[in-house]
């Protein structure tokens, strides 16, 4: 089965701690890397997580708070110094383009590659990327500034051809491709071998949702229904419910309720307030709402299979 | 003896590695912290090094290459979130002010404290800070862009009064202060006890020089003569001499020659090219020129006593 792996690069909210960097995470889909948010030091964590920079072509920024994008300057500058020449796609809110490019132009620094900025409309659910293997959608979140989450859906995989059948019927490369797409095998004499005799069902397409900074918001549930991996911010435990509301963040329990109502397979909690040294409380409270809860500790990995 | 400790926060040049952050280091002088350069992630390393952010009032930036200042955004934003209200002094080249402040104004982020920018003239040796305990000078360095090093000199310490003498002569607090400043003790009847009978010599004032990015440049030697701790960049070993010259950086050997000619007490090498996984070669080559060579590995500490 091809890789579908989520790796946490930073799990702290606002201020990093000695153990937790600010928000950034990466999705490895079939050895292509997709970066979601880029807090300070994301490039260092990405190296530690063995992200292949040459296979990183899409960066998604949820909103313009420093703890979600201050790592872009260093990352872009390093990609350039490492010799990148191919275009890099960056998806984010209005203003990100200017924010990034002015930083480099102010110091007369010329990146060795082009950046294509894709401005996200944070008011509506919309497809922002469509490749051979995945589709990415922006999800409207509710936060102090315009903010989008992201939903990644793997496209249906091809059917798996049964190896013995290739030999048995001496199937050509061209026919193999057709059969993988679901077609039957038809011989010149008109004999038909139906597809279900030649192939087995492919794995179910997988999905991932990234809900970075948001207050409790049931409106996102229809979009993320049955998602395999739901990353949802959980800045505070119950005891800080009031502060969560004021700052338009979620509690761990609220993240659990969203996961349950959306029938997610797994919930990953992240974006923890720096005032908490340990995270048991977050896990415990979310688990009272939803069974499969995990903590997005820095450099932790989650495979979907 | 009061603290005079140099701590390395980042030792990589240009691009960080999984083990080395980009340039930043901190000097703890009598529990006041002074930050020199601020590469990405400096605030995280500073936490790991137990820097007291409340005692950090002066930041010195050598030049406007990203690997020396991209950590400012995160650090300033965290200081604000942590409740800082007192003015922070930042010393750096022309343009730094605009570079930093525009980043925050572009996202409508209001820092909770004021920043006082001190523009450095990188063409001349000049005093840029004078406090009760230290003087800081800017040193002209030779690099691709305007660049300054920094020399920190501890002010002469007070003489140490011999405790037994206080009791013996029943010396008042006021007189103790005078005696520490070097005065004799004079009684009402005119009796004089000379200062050298009451005190012992204080420790020699200590000094530190930070030569961040520079080609080999003997012009700095008179300024840093007899410095206790000389941090000097050593981006490359001998085998990359040509590349060092092209990029206006130094080799480890050149740093060793500067240290020898300046009669420094200790040389700390830093700013290592990311292409070197291990650093023995840098140390070996510098040691062929100068005896007391140390490597500025991340989070290493050097006390001057």
Coordinates of C-alpha atoms in Angstrom, one line a residue:
Chain A
X1 CA 0.0 0.0 0.0
X2 CA 1.3 3.4 -0.9
X3 CA 2.3 5.8 1.9
X4 CA -0.3 8.1 3.5
X5 CA 1.5 9.4 6.5
X6 CA 0.9 12.5 8.7
X7 CA 3.9 13.9 10.6
X8 CA 3.7 16.6 13.2
X9 CA 6.5 19.2 13.0
X10 CA 5.2 21.5 15.7
X11 CA 2.4 21.3 18.2
X12 CA 2.6 24.4 20.3
X13 CA 0.2 27.3 20.1
X14 CA 1.4 30.9 19.9
X15 CA 4.7 30.5 21.8
X16 CA 7.0 27.5 21.3
X17 CA 8.4 25.6 24.3
X18 CA 11.7 23.9 24.7
X19 CA 9.9 20.7 23.5
X20 CA 7.2 21.9 21.1
X21 CA 7.7 24.0 18.0
X22 CA 4.8 26.1 16.7
X23 CA 2.3 24.8 14.2
X24 CA 3.5 22.9 11.1
X25 CA 2.8 19.4 9.8
X26 CA 3.4 17.4 6.7
X27 CA 1.5 14.8 4.8
X28 CA 3.4 12.2 2.8
X29 CA 1.1 10.9 0.1
X30 CA 2.8 8.4 -2.2
X31 CA 6.2 10.1 -1.5
X32 CA 5.0 13.5 -2.4
X33 CA 5.1 15.9 0.6
X34 CA 2.5 18.5 1.5
X35 CA 3.2 21.1 4.2
X36 CA 0.4 22.5 6.3
X37 CA 1.3 25.7 8.1
X38 CA 4.8 26.6 8.6
X39 CA 5.6 27.9 12.1
X40 CA 9.2 29.0 13.0
X41 CA 11.7 26.2 12.7
X42 CA 9.5 24.0 10.5
X43 CA 12.4 23.5 8.1
X44 CA 14.5 22.1 11.0
X45 CA 11.8 19.7 12.1
X46 CA 11.2 18.7 8.5
X47 CA 14.8 17.7 8.2
X48 CA 14.5 15.7 11.4
X49 CA 11.3 14.0 10.0
X50 CA 13.2 13.2 6.7
X51 CA 10.9 15.2 4.5
X52 CA 12.3 15.2 1.0
X53 CA 12.5 18.9 0.1
X54 CA 12.7 18.0 -3.6
X55 CA 9.3 16.3 -3.3
X56 CA 7.7 19.3 -1.6
X57 CA 5.7 21.3 -4.1
X58 CA 2.7 22.5 -2.2
X59 CA 2.5 24.5 1.0
X60 CA -0.8 25.4 2.7
X61 CA -1.1 28.3 5.2
X62 CA -4.2 28.4 7.2
X63 CA -4.0 32.0 8.4
X64 CA -1.7 35.0 9.1
X65 CA -0.7 34.5 12.7
X66 CA 3.0 34.3 13.1
X67 CA 3.0 30.9 14.8
X68 CA 1.6 29.5 11.6
X69 CA 3.9 31.1 9.0
X70 CA 7.1 32.7 10.4
X71 CA 8.9 29.6 9.3
X72 CA 8.3 30.3 5.6
X73 CA 11.2 32.8 5.3
X74 CA 13.8 30.3 6.4
X75 CA 12.3 27.4 4.5
X76 CA 12.1 29.3 1.2
X77 CA 15.5 30.7 1.6
X78 CA 16.9 27.2 2.3
X79 CA 15.1 25.7 -0.7
X80 CA 16.8 28.3 -2.8
X81 CA 20.2 27.8 -1.3
X82 CA 19.8 24.0 -1.8
X83 CA 19.4 24.7 -5.5
X84 CA 15.6 24.5 -6.1
X85 CA 14.5 25.8 -9.5
X86 CA 11.0 24.4 -9.9
X87 CA 8.0 26.4 -9.0
X88 CA 6.6 26.1 -5.5
X89 CA 2.9 26.5 -4.9
X90 CA 1.7 28.3 -1.8
X91 CA -1.9 28.4 -0.8
X92 CA -3.0 31.0 1.8
X93 CA -5.1 34.0 2.7
X94 CA -5.0 37.3 0.9
X95 CA -1.9 39.2 1.8
X96 CA 0.5 36.2 2.2
X97 CA 2.0 36.9 -1.2
X98 CA 3.1 40.4 -0.3
X99 CA 4.1 39.4 3.2
X100 CA 6.5 36.8 1.9
X101 CA 7.9 38.5 -1.1
X102 CA 8.5 41.9 0.5
X103 CA 10.6 40.2 3.1
X104 CA 13.0 39.0 0.4
X105 CA 12.9 42.1 -1.7
X106 CA 13.7 44.3 1.3
X107 CA 17.0 42.5 1.7
X108 CA 17.5 42.2 -2.1
X109 CA 17.4 38.5 -1.9
X110 CA 16.5 36.7 -5.1
X111 CA 15.0 33.3 -4.7
X112 CA 16.2 30.8 -7.3
X113 CA 12.7 29.6 -8.1
X114 CA 9.3 31.0 -8.6
X115 CA 6.5 30.9 -6.2
X116 CA 2.9 30.6 -7.4
X117 CA 0.6 32.0 -4.8
X118 CA -3.0 30.7 -4.7
X119 CA -5.2 33.0 -2.7
X120 CA -7.8 31.2 -0.7
X121 CA -11.3 32.5 -0.2
X122 CA -11.8 31.6 3.5
X123 CA -15.6 32.0 3.3
X124 CA -16.5 29.0 1.3
X125 CA -15.6 25.3 0.9
X126 CA -13.8 25.0 -2.4
X127 CA -11.3 22.8 -4.2
X128 CA -7.9 24.4 -4.4
X129 CA -5.8 21.6 -5.8
X130 CA -6.4 18.6 -8.0
X131 CA -3.6 16.2 -8.9
X132 CA -3.4 12.7 -10.2
X133 CA -3.4 11.3 -6.7
X134 CA -5.3 13.9 -4.5
X135 CA -7.8 16.7 -4.2
X136 CA -7.4 19.4 -1.6
X137 CA -10.2 21.5 -0.4
X138 CA -10.2 24.7 1.7
X139 CA -12.6 24.6 4.7
X140 CA -13.9 27.8 6.3
X141 CA -12.9 28.0 9.9
X142 CA -13.9 30.5 12.6
X143 CA -11.0 32.4 14.1
X144 CA -10.0 35.9 15.0
X145 CA -8.6 36.5 11.5
X146 CA -9.6 34.9 8.2
X147 CA -8.6 31.2 8.5
X148 CA -9.0 28.1 6.4
X149 CA -8.7 24.4 7.2
X150 CA -7.8 21.9 4.6
X151 CA -9.2 18.6 3.5
X152 CA -7.1 16.2 1.5
X153 CA -8.8 13.3 -0.3
X154 CA -6.9 10.6 -2.0
X155 CA -8.3 9.8 -5.4
X156 CA -9.6 6.2 -5.9
X157 CA -6.7 3.9 -6.4
X158 CA -6.5 1.6 -9.4
X159 CA -7.7 -2.0 -9.1
X160 CA -4.9 -4.5 -8.3
X161 CA -4.4 -7.0 -11.1
X162 CA -3.8 -10.6 -10.0
X163 CA -0.3 -11.4 -11.1
X164 CA -1.0 -15.1 -12.1
X165 CA -3.7 -13.9 -14.5
X166 CA -1.2 -11.8 -16.5
X167 CA 0.8 -15.0 -17.3
X168 CA -2.3 -17.2 -17.7
X169 CA -3.8 -15.0 -20.4
X170 CA -0.5 -13.4 -21.6
X171 CA -1.9 -9.9 -21.1
X172 CA -0.2 -7.0 -22.8
X173 CA 1.0 -3.9 -21.0
X174 CA -1.7 -1.9 -22.7
X175 CA -4.4 -4.3 -21.5
X176 CA -3.0 -4.3 -18.0
X177 CA -3.5 -0.5 -17.8
X178 CA -7.1 -0.9 -19.0
X179 CA -7.9 -3.7 -16.6
X180 CA -6.5 -1.7 -13.7
X181 CA -9.0 1.0 -14.7
X182 CA -11.8 -1.5 -14.4
X183 CA -12.2 -2.7 -18.0
X184 CA -12.8 -6.4 -18.9
X185 CA -10.3 -8.4 -21.0
X186 CA -11.6 -9.0 -24.5
X187 CA -9.8 -11.4 -26.9
X188 CA -9.8 -11.1 -30.7
X189 CA -12.2 -14.0 -30.9
X190 CA -14.6 -12.1 -28.8
X191 CA -14.0 -14.1 -25.6
X192 CA -14.5 -11.8 -22.5
X193 CA -12.9 -12.3 -19.1
X194 CA -14.7 -10.1 -16.7
X195 CA -12.7 -7.6 -14.7
X196 CA -13.6 -9.1 -11.3
X197 CA -11.9 -12.4 -12.3
X198 CA -8.7 -10.5 -13.0
X199 CA -8.4 -8.0 -10.3
X200 CA -9.0 -7.4 -6.6
X201 CA -10.6 -4.4 -5.1
X202 CA -8.2 -1.5 -4.4
X203 CA -7.8 -0.1 -1.0
X204 CA -10.4 2.6 0.0
X205 CA -9.1 6.1 -0.8
X206 CA -7.9 7.8 2.4
X207 CA -8.5 11.3 3.7
X208 CA -7.0 13.9 6.1
X209 CA -8.4 17.1 7.5
X210 CA -6.4 19.9 9.1
X211 CA -8.4 22.2 11.3
X212 CA -5.7 24.6 12.5
X213 CA -7.1 27.4 14.6
X214 CA -10.8 27.5 15.1
X215 CA -13.5 27.9 17.7
X216 CA -16.0 25.0 18.1
X217 CA -17.8 25.0 14.7
X218 CA -20.3 22.4 13.7
X219 CA -20.6 23.8 10.2
X220 CA -17.4 22.0 9.2
X221 CA -18.8 18.6 10.0
X222 CA -20.5 17.8 6.7
X223 CA -17.2 18.5 4.9
X224 CA -15.0 16.3 7.1
X225 CA -17.6 13.5 7.6
X226 CA -15.9 10.0 7.8
X227 CA -12.4 11.5 7.4
X228 CA -9.7 9.0 8.3
X229 CA -7.4 11.4 10.1
X230 CA -8.8 14.5 11.7
X231 CA -6.2 16.9 13.0
X232 CA -8.1 19.4 15.2
X233 CA -6.7 22.2 17.3
X234 CA -7.2 21.8 21.1
X235 CA -5.5 24.8 22.6
X236 CA -7.0 24.4 26.0
X237 CA -8.5 21.8 28.4
X238 CA -11.9 22.4 30.0
X239 CA -10.6 24.5 32.8
X240 CA -9.7 27.2 30.3
X241 CA -13.0 27.0 28.4
X242 CA -13.6 30.8 28.9
X243 CA -10.2 31.7 27.6
X244 CA -10.8 29.3 24.6
X245 CA -14.0 31.2 23.7
X246 CA -12.4 34.6 24.1
X247 CA -9.4 33.7 21.8
X248 CA -11.6 31.7 19.4
X249 CA -9.9 28.5 20.0
X250 CA -11.2 25.0 20.9
X251 CA -10.9 22.8 23.9
X252 CA -9.8 19.2 23.7
X253 CA -13.3 18.2 24.5
X254 CA -14.8 20.3 21.7
X255 CA -12.3 18.7 19.3
X256 CA -13.6 15.3 20.6
X257 CA -17.2 16.3 20.0
X258 CA -16.4 17.4 16.4
X259 CA -14.6 14.1 15.7
X260 CA -17.5 12.1 17.1
X261 CA -20.2 14.0 15.2
X262 CA -18.1 13.8 12.0
X263 CA -17.6 10.1 12.5
X264 CA -13.9 10.5 12.0
X265 CA -11.7 7.4 12.3
X266 CA -8.9 9.0 14.3
X267 CA -8.6 12.4 16.0
X268 CA -5.2 14.0 16.4
X269 CA -5.1 16.9 18.9
X270 CA -2.6 19.7 18.5
X271 CA -1.8 23.4 19.0
X272 CA -1.5 23.1 22.8
X273 CA -1.2 26.1 25.0
X274 CA 2.4 26.5 26.1
X275 CA 1.4 26.8 29.7
X276 CA 0.8 23.0 29.8
X277 CA 4.0 21.0 30.3
X278 CA 2.2 17.6 30.0
X279 CA -0.7 16.8 27.8
X280 CA -2.6 13.9 29.6
X281 CA -5.4 16.2 30.4
X282 CA -6.1 17.1 26.8
X283 CA -6.1 13.4 25.8
X284 CA -8.3 12.4 28.7
X285 CA -11.0 15.0 28.1
X286 CA -11.2 14.4 24.4
X287 CA -11.4 10.7 25.0
X288 CA -14.6 11.3 27.1
X289 CA -16.2 12.3 23.8
X290 CA -14.4 10.2 21.2
X291 CA -12.5 6.9 21.4
X292 CA -9.5 7.2 19.0
X293 CA -7.6 10.2 20.3
X294 CA -3.9 10.8 19.8
X295 CA -1.6 13.7 20.7
X296 CA 0.2 15.6 18.0
X297 CA 3.6 15.6 19.8
X298 CA 6.5 17.0 17.8
X299 CA 7.8 14.5 15.2
X300 CA 5.1 11.9 15.9
X301 CA 3.8 10.1 12.9
X302 CA 0.5 8.6 11.9
X303 CA 0.0 6.2 9.0
X304 CA -3.4 5.6 7.5
X305 CA -3.8 2.1 6.1
Chain B
X1 CA 32.9 35.7 40.6
X2 CA 30.0 37.0 38.6
X3 CA 28.8 35.2 35.6
X4 CA 30.4 35.8 32.2
X5 CA 29.1 33.0 30.1
X6 CA 28.8 32.6 26.3
X7 CA 26.2 30.1 25.0
X8 CA 25.8 29.0 21.5
X9 CA 22.2 28.9 20.2
X10 CA 22.9 28.1 16.6
X11 CA 26.1 27.2 14.7
X12 CA 25.1 26.5 11.1
X13 CA 25.7 28.8 8.2
X14 CA 23.0 29.7 5.7
X15 CA 20.9 26.5 6.0
X16 CA 20.2 24.7 9.3
X17 CA 20.8 21.0 9.7
X18 CA 18.8 18.6 11.9
X19 CA 21.4 19.3 14.6
X20 CA 22.5 22.9 14.0
X21 CA 20.3 25.9 14.0
X22 CA 21.4 29.1 12.2
X23 CA 23.5 31.8 13.9
X24 CA 22.5 33.0 17.3
X25 CA 24.3 33.2 20.6
X26 CA 23.9 34.7 24.0
X27 CA 26.2 36.3 26.5
X28 CA 25.2 36.2 30.2
X29 CA 27.0 38.9 32.0
X30 CA 26.1 39.1 35.7
X31 CA 22.7 37.6 34.9
X32 CA 21.8 40.1 32.2
X33 CA 21.4 38.5 28.8
X34 CA 22.7 39.9 25.5
X35 CA 21.7 38.2 22.2
X36 CA 24.0 38.3 19.2
X37 CA 22.3 37.5 16.0
X38 CA 18.9 35.8 15.9
X39 CA 18.6 33.0 13.3
X40 CA 15.4 31.1 12.9
X41 CA 14.5 29.2 16.1
X42 CA 16.7 31.3 18.4
X43 CA 13.9 31.6 20.8
X44 CA 13.5 27.8 21.1
X45 CA 17.2 27.4 21.7
X46 CA 17.2 30.2 24.1
X47 CA 14.6 28.4 26.2
X48 CA 16.6 25.3 26.1
X49 CA 19.6 27.3 27.3
X50 CA 17.5 28.8 30.1
X51 CA 17.9 32.3 29.0
X52 CA 15.8 34.6 31.1
X53 CA 13.7 36.6 28.7
X54 CA 12.9 39.2 31.3
X55 CA 16.6 39.9 31.6
X56 CA 17.1 40.3 27.8
X57 CA 17.1 43.9 26.9
X58 CA 19.7 44.2 24.1
X59 CA 19.8 42.3 20.8
X60 CA 22.6 42.8 18.3
X61 CA 22.2 41.9 14.7
X62 CA 25.4 41.7 12.6
X63 CA 23.9 41.9 9.1
X64 CA 20.7 41.4 7.1
X65 CA 21.1 37.8 5.8
X66 CA 18.2 35.7 6.8
X67 CA 20.2 33.1 8.7
X68 CA 21.2 35.9 11.2
X69 CA 17.8 37.6 11.8
X70 CA 14.8 35.4 10.7
X71 CA 14.3 34.4 14.3
X72 CA 13.5 38.0 15.4
X73 CA 9.9 37.8 14.3
X74 CA 9.1 34.8 16.5
X75 CA 11.1 36.0 19.4
X76 CA 9.6 39.5 19.5
X77 CA 6.1 38.1 19.1
X78 CA 6.7 35.6 22.0
X79 CA 8.1 38.3 24.2
X80 CA 4.9 40.3 23.6
X81 CA 2.7 37.2 24.3
X82 CA 4.6 36.5 27.4
X83 CA 3.7 40.0 28.7
X84 CA 6.8 42.1 28.1
X85 CA 6.1 45.8 28.4
X86 CA 9.7 47.2 28.8
X87 CA 11.5 48.7 25.9
X88 CA 13.8 46.3 24.0
X89 CA 17.0 47.7 22.3
X90 CA 17.9 46.3 18.9
X91 CA 21.2 47.2 17.3
X92 CA 21.7 46.5 13.7
X93 CA 22.3 47.8 10.2
X94 CA 20.2 50.4 8.4
X95 CA 17.0 48.9 7.2
X96 CA 16.5 46.4 10.1
X97 CA 13.9 48.7 11.7
X98 CA 11.7 48.8 8.7
X99 CA 12.2 45.0 8.0
X100 CA 11.0 44.1 11.5
X101 CA 8.2 46.6 12.0
X102 CA 6.7 46.1 8.6
X103 CA 6.3 42.4 9.2
X104 CA 4.1 43.1 12.2
X105 CA 2.2 46.0 10.8
X106 CA 1.4 44.0 7.7
X107 CA -0.5 41.5 9.8
X108 CA -1.9 44.2 12.1
X109 CA 0.0 42.8 15.1
X110 CA 0.7 45.2 17.9
X111 CA 3.6 44.3 20.1
X112 CA 3.0 45.0 23.7
X113 CA 6.3 46.8 24.2
X114 CA 8.5 49.4 22.4
X115 CA 11.5 48.6 20.4
X116 CA 14.3 51.1 20.2
X117 CA 16.4 50.6 17.1
X118 CA 20.0 51.7 17.1
X119 CA 21.4 51.9 13.6
X120 CA 25.0 50.8 13.4
X121 CA 27.5 52.4 11.1
X122 CA 29.3 49.4 9.8
X123 CA 32.2 51.4 8.5
X124 CA 33.9 52.4 11.8
X125 CA 34.7 51.0 15.2
X126 CA 32.4 52.7 17.6
X127 CA 30.8 52.3 21.1
X128 CA 27.2 51.5 20.8
X129 CA 26.3 50.6 24.4
X130 CA 27.6 51.7 27.8
X131 CA 26.0 50.3 30.9
X132 CA 27.1 50.0 34.6
X133 CA 28.8 46.7 33.8
X134 CA 29.8 46.7 30.2
X135 CA 30.7 48.5 27.0
X136 CA 29.8 47.2 23.6
X137 CA 31.6 48.3 20.4
X138 CA 30.7 47.6 16.8
X139 CA 33.5 46.3 14.7
X140 CA 33.6 46.7 10.9
X141 CA 33.7 43.3 9.2
X142 CA 34.1 42.5 5.5
X143 CA 31.2 40.6 4.0
X144 CA 28.9 40.7 1.0
X145 CA 26.6 43.1 2.7
X146 CA 27.2 45.7 5.4
X147 CA 28.2 43.7 8.5
X148 CA 29.4 44.4 12.0
X149 CA 31.0 42.3 14.7
X150 CA 30.7 43.2 18.3
X151 CA 33.2 43.6 21.1
X152 CA 31.9 43.4 24.7
X153 CA 34.1 44.6 27.5
X154 CA 33.3 44.2 31.1
X155 CA 34.0 47.3 33.1
X156 CA 36.6 47.1 35.9
X157 CA 35.1 45.4 38.9
X158 CA 35.2 46.9 42.3
X159 CA 37.9 46.0 44.7
X160 CA 37.0 43.1 47.1
X161 CA 36.9 44.3 50.7
X162 CA 38.4 41.9 53.3
X163 CA 35.5 40.9 55.5
X164 CA 37.5 40.8 58.7
X165 CA 38.5 44.4 58.3
X166 CA 34.9 45.6 58.3
X167 CA 34.6 44.2 61.8
X168 CA 38.1 45.2 63.0
X169 CA 37.6 48.9 62.1
X170 CA 33.8 48.9 62.4
X171 CA 33.5 50.3 58.9
X172 CA 30.2 52.0 57.9
X173 CA 28.2 51.0 54.8
X174 CA 29.1 54.4 53.2
X175 CA 32.8 53.9 53.8
X176 CA 32.6 50.3 52.5
X177 CA 31.3 51.7 49.2
X178 CA 34.2 54.2 49.0
X179 CA 36.8 51.6 49.9
X180 CA 35.5 49.3 47.1
X181 CA 36.0 52.2 44.8
X182 CA 39.6 52.3 45.9
X183 CA 39.6 55.0 48.6
X184 CA 41.5 54.8 51.9
X185 CA 39.8 54.6 55.2
X186 CA 40.2 57.9 57.1
X187 CA 39.1 58.2 60.8
X188 CA 37.9 61.4 62.5
X189 CA 41.3 61.7 64.3
X190 CA 43.0 61.7 60.9
X191 CA 44.3 58.1 61.1
X192 CA 44.5 56.6 57.6
X193 CA 44.3 52.9 56.7
X194 CA 45.5 52.6 53.2
X195 CA 43.2 50.8 50.7
X196 CA 45.6 48.0 49.9
X197 CA 45.4 46.9 53.6
X198 CA 41.6 46.7 53.4
X199 CA 40.9 45.2 50.0
X200 CA 42.2 42.7 47.5
X201 CA 42.6 43.2 43.8
X202 CA 39.4 42.5 41.8
X203 CA 39.3 40.0 39.0
X204 CA 40.5 41.4 35.6
X205 CA 37.6 42.7 33.5
X206 CA 36.6 40.1 30.8
X207 CA 35.9 40.5 27.2
X208 CA 34.2 38.8 24.3
X209 CA 34.3 39.4 20.6
X210 CA 31.7 38.2 18.1
X211 CA 32.9 38.1 14.5
X212 CA 29.9 36.7 12.7
X213 CA 30.3 36.7 8.9
X214 CA 33.6 38.0 7.5
X215 CA 36.4 37.2 5.2
X216 CA 39.9 37.1 6.7
X217 CA 40.5 40.6 7.8
X218 CA 43.5 41.6 9.8
X219 CA 42.1 45.1 10.3
X220 CA 40.0 43.9 13.2
X221 CA 43.0 42.6 15.2
X222 CA 43.8 45.9 17.0
X223 CA 40.3 46.1 18.3
X224 CA 40.1 42.5 19.6
X225 CA 43.6 42.3 20.9
X226 CA 43.9 40.1 24.1
X227 CA 40.2 39.4 24.0
X228 CA 39.2 36.5 26.4
X229 CA 36.7 34.8 24.2
X230 CA 36.9 35.3 20.4
X231 CA 34.0 33.8 18.5
X232 CA 35.0 33.9 14.8
X233 CA 33.1 32.4 11.9
X234 CA 34.8 29.4 10.2
X235 CA 32.4 28.5 7.5
X236 CA 34.7 26.2 5.6
X237 CA 37.8 24.0 6.1
X238 CA 40.9 24.5 3.9
X239 CA 39.6 22.4 1.0
X240 CA 36.9 25.0 0.4
X241 CA 39.3 28.0 0.6
X242 CA 38.2 29.2 -2.9
X243 CA 34.5 29.0 -2.0
X244 CA 35.3 30.9 1.2
X245 CA 36.9 33.7 -0.7
X246 CA 34.1 33.9 -3.2
X247 CA 31.4 34.0 -0.5
X248 CA 33.5 36.4 1.7
X249 CA 33.7 33.9 4.5
X250 CA 36.6 32.6 6.5
X251 CA 38.2 29.2 6.8
X252 CA 38.8 27.6 10.2
X253 CA 42.6 28.1 9.7
X254 CA 42.0 31.8 9.0
X255 CA 40.0 32.1 12.2
X256 CA 43.0 30.5 14.0
X257 CA 45.4 33.0 12.5
X258 CA 43.3 35.9 13.6
X259 CA 43.1 34.5 17.1
X260 CA 46.9 34.0 17.2
X261 CA 47.7 37.5 15.9
X262 CA 45.1 39.0 18.2
X263 CA 46.6 37.1 21.2
X264 CA 43.1 35.9 22.1
X265 CA 42.7 33.6 25.1
X266 CA 40.2 31.2 23.6
X267 CA 38.8 30.9 20.1
X268 CA 35.3 29.6 19.4
X269 CA 34.6 28.5 15.9
X270 CA 31.1 28.7 14.5
X271 CA 28.9 29.2 11.4
X272 CA 29.8 25.9 9.9
X273 CA 28.8 25.0 6.3
X274 CA 25.8 22.6 6.4
X275 CA 27.6 20.2 4.1
X276 CA 29.8 19.1 7.0
X277 CA 28.2 16.5 9.3
X278 CA 31.1 16.4 11.7
X279 CA 33.4 19.2 12.7
X280 CA 36.8 17.6 13.6
X281 CA 38.4 19.0 10.5
X282 CA 37.6 22.6 11.4
X283 CA 39.0 22.1 14.9
X284 CA 42.2 20.4 13.6
X285 CA 43.0 23.1 11.1
X286 CA 42.4 26.0 13.4
X287 CA 44.6 24.2 16.1
X288 CA 47.5 24.2 13.7
X289 CA 47.4 28.0 14.0
X290 CA 46.2 28.5 17.6
X291 CA 46.1 26.4 20.7
X292 CA 42.9 27.0 22.5
X293 CA 40.2 26.2 19.9
X294 CA 36.7 25.1 20.7
X295 CA 33.7 24.3 18.5
X296 CA 30.5 26.4 18.9
X297 CA 28.2 23.4 18.9
X298 CA 24.5 24.2 19.6
X299 CA 23.9 24.8 23.3
X300 CA 27.5 24.5 24.2
X301 CA 28.6 27.0 27.0
X302 CA 31.8 28.7 27.7
X303 CA 32.5 30.5 31.0
X304 CA 35.2 33.1 31.3
X305 CA 36.9 33.2 34.7

